PDB file of C-alpha atoms in Angstrom:
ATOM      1  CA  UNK A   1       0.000   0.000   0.000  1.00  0.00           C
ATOM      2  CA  UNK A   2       1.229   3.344  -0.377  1.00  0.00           C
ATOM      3  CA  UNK A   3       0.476   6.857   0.134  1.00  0.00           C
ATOM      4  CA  UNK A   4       0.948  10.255  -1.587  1.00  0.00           C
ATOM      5  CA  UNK A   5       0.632  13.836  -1.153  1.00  0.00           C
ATOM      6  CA  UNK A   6       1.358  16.653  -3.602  1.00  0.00           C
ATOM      7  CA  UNK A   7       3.520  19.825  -3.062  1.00  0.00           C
ATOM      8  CA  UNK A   8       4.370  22.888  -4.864  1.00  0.00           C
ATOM      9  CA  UNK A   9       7.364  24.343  -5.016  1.00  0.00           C
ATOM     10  CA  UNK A  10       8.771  27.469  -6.811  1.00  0.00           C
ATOM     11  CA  UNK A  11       5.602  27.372  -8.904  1.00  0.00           C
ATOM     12  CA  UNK A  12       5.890  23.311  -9.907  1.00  0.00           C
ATOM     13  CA  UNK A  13       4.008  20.224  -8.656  1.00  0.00           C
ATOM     14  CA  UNK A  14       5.535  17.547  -7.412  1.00  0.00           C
ATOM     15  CA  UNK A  15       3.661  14.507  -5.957  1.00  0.00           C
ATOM     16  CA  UNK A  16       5.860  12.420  -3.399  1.00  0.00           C
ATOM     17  CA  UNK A  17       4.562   8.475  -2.808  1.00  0.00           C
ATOM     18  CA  UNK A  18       5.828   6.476   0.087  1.00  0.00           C
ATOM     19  CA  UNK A  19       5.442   2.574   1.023  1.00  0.00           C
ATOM     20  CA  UNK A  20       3.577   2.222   4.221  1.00  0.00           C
ATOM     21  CA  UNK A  21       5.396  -1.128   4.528  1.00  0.00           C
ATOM     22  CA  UNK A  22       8.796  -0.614   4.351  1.00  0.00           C
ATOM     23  CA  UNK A  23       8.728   3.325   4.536  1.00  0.00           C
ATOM     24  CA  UNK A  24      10.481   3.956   0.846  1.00  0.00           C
ATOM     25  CA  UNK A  25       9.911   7.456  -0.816  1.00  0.00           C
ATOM     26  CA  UNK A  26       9.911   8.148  -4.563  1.00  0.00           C
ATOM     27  CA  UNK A  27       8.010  11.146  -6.339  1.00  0.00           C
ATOM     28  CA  UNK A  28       6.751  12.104 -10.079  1.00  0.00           C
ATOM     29  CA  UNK A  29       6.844  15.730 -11.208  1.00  0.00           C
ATOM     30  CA  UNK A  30       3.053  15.605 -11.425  1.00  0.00           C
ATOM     31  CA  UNK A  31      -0.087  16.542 -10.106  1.00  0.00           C
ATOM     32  CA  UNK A  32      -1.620  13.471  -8.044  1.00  0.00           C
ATOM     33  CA  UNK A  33      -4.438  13.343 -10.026  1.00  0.00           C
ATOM     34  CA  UNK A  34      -2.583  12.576 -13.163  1.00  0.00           C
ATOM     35  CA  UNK A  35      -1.765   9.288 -15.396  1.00  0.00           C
ATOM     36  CA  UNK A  36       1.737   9.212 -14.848  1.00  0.00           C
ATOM     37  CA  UNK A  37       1.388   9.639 -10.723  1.00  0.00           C
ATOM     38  CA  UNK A  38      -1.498   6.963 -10.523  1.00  0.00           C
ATOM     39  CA  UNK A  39       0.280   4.733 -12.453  1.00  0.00           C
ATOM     40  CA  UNK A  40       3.533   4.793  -9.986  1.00  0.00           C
ATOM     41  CA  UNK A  41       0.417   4.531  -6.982  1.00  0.00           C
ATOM     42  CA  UNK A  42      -0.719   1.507  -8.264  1.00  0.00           C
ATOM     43  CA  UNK A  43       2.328  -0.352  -9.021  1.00  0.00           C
ATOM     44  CA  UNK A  44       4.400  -2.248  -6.349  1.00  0.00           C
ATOM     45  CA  UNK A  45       6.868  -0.948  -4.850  1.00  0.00           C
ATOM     46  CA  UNK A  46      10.427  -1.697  -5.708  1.00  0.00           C
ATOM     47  CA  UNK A  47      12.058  -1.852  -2.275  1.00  0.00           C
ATOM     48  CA  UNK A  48       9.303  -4.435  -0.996  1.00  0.00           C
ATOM     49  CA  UNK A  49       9.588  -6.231  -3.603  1.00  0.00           C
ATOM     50  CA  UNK A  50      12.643  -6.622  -5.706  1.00  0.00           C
ATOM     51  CA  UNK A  51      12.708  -7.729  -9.639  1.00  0.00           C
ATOM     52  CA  UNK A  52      14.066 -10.713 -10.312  1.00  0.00           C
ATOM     53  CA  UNK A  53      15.468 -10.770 -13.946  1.00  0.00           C
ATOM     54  CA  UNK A  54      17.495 -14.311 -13.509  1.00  0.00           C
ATOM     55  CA  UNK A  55      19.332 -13.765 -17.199  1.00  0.00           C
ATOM     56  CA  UNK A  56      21.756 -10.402 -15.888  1.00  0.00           C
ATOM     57  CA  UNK A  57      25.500 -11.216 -14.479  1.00  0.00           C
ATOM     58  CA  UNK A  58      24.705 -15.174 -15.565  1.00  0.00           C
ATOM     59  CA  UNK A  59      26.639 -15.666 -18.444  1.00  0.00           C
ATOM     60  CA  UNK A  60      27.479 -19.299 -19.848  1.00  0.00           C
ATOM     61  CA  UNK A  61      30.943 -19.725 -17.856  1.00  0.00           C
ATOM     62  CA  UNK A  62      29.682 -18.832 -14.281  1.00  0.00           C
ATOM     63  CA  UNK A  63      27.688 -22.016 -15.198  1.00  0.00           C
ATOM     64  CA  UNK A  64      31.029 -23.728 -15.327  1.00  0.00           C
ATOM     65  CA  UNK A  65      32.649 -22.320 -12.316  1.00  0.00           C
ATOM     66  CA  UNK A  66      34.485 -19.541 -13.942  1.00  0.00           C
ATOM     67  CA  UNK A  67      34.613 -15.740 -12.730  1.00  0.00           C
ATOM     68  CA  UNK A  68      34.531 -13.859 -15.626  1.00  0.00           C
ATOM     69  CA  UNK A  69      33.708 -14.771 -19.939  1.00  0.00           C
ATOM     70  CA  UNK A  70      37.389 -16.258 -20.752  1.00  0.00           C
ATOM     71  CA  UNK A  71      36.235 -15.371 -24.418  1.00  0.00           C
ATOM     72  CA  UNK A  72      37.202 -18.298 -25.864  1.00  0.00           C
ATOM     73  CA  UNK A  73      36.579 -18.030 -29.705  1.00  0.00           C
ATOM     74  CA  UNK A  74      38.574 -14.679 -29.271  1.00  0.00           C
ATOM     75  CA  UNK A  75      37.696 -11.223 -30.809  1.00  0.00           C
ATOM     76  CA  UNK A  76      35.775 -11.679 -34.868  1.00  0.00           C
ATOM     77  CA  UNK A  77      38.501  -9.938 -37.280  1.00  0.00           C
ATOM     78  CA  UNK A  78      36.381  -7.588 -39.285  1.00  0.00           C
ATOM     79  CA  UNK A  79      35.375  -8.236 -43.085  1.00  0.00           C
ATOM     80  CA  UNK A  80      37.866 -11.384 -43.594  1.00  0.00           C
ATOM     81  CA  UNK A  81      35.971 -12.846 -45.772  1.00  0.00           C
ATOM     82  CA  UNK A  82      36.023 -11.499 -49.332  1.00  0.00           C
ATOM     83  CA  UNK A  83      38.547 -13.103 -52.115  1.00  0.00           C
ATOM     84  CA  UNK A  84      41.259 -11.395 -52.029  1.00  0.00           C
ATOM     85  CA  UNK A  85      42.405 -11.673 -48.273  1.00  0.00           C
ATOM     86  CA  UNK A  86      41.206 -15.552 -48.455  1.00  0.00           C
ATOM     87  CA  UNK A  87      43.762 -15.551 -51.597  1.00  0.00           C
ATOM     88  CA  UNK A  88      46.355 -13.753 -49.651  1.00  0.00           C
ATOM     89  CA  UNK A  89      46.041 -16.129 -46.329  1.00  0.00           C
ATOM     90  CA  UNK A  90      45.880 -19.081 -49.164  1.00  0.00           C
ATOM     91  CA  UNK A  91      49.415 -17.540 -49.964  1.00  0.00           C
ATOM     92  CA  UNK A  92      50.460 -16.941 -46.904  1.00  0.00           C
ATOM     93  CA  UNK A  93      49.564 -20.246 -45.175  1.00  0.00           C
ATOM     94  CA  UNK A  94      51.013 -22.253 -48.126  1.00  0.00           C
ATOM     95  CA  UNK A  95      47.901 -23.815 -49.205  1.00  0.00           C
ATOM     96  CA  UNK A  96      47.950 -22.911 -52.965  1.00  0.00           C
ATOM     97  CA  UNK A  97      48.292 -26.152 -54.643  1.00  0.00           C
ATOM     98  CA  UNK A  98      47.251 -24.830 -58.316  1.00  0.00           C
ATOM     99  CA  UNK A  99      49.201 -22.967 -60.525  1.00  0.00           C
ATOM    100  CA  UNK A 100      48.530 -20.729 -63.528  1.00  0.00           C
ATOM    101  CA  UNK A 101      48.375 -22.934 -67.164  1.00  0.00           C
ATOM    102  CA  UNK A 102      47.230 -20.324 -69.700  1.00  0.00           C
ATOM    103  CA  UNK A 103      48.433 -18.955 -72.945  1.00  0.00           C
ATOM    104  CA  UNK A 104      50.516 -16.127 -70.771  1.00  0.00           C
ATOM    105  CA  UNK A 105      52.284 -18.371 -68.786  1.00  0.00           C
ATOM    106  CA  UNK A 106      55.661 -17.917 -71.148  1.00  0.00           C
ATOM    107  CA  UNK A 107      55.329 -14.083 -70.766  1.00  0.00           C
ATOM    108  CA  UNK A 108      54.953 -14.498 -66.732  1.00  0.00           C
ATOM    109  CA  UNK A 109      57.621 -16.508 -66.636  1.00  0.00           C
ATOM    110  CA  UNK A 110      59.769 -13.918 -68.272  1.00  0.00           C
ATOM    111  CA  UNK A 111      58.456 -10.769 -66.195  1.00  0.00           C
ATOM    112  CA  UNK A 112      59.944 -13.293 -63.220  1.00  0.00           C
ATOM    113  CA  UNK A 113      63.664 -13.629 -64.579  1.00  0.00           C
ATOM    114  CA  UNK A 114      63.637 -10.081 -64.953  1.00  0.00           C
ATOM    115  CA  UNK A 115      63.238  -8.975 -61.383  1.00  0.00           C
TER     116      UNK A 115
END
């Protein structure tokens, strides 16, 4: 249950609402007799009784003993997976098993000397 009582001050309402269980004051910045005030009447009171929202602070590893999220599959790398940086890791990783068999392979071959 709670009660409420409007003041004015400096020319503004304010309505103040306080549990007459547990003795816990909040107010609205409006008259008693509106929406927004009768609302915050009716509804129970947060101190009294607390939310329960079982899904914040309980990540997957407290499950498994662990303090904090170990992170595991490490951070995403950003917009790795067009052609050309699969090509270059293919390079890079020594996974290209095909080479080039065209018409220009002579002329490549040539550019290669050169350097």
């Amino acid at each position: 249950m709670k009660t409420a009582t409007q003041i004015e001050v400096n020319n503004r309402v304010r309505t103040i609402i306080t549990c007459s269980d547990c003795g816990a004051t909040t107010f609205t910045n409006t008259g008693i007799d509106t929406k927004t005030s009768q609302h915050a009447i009716q509804r129970p009171c947060g101190t009294c009784t607390p939310r329960h929202f079982a899904l914040i602070n309980q990540g997957w590893w407290i499950k498994l003993g662990l303090d904090k999220n170990p992170y595991v599959y490490g951070p995403m790398p950003r917009l790795r997976t067009g052609r050309q940086y699969r090509m270059e890791e293919a390079r890079r990783m020594g996974w290209m098993s095909w080479t080039w068999n065209d018409e220009y392979s002579s002329e490549r071959k040539g550019l290669i000397q050169n350097k």
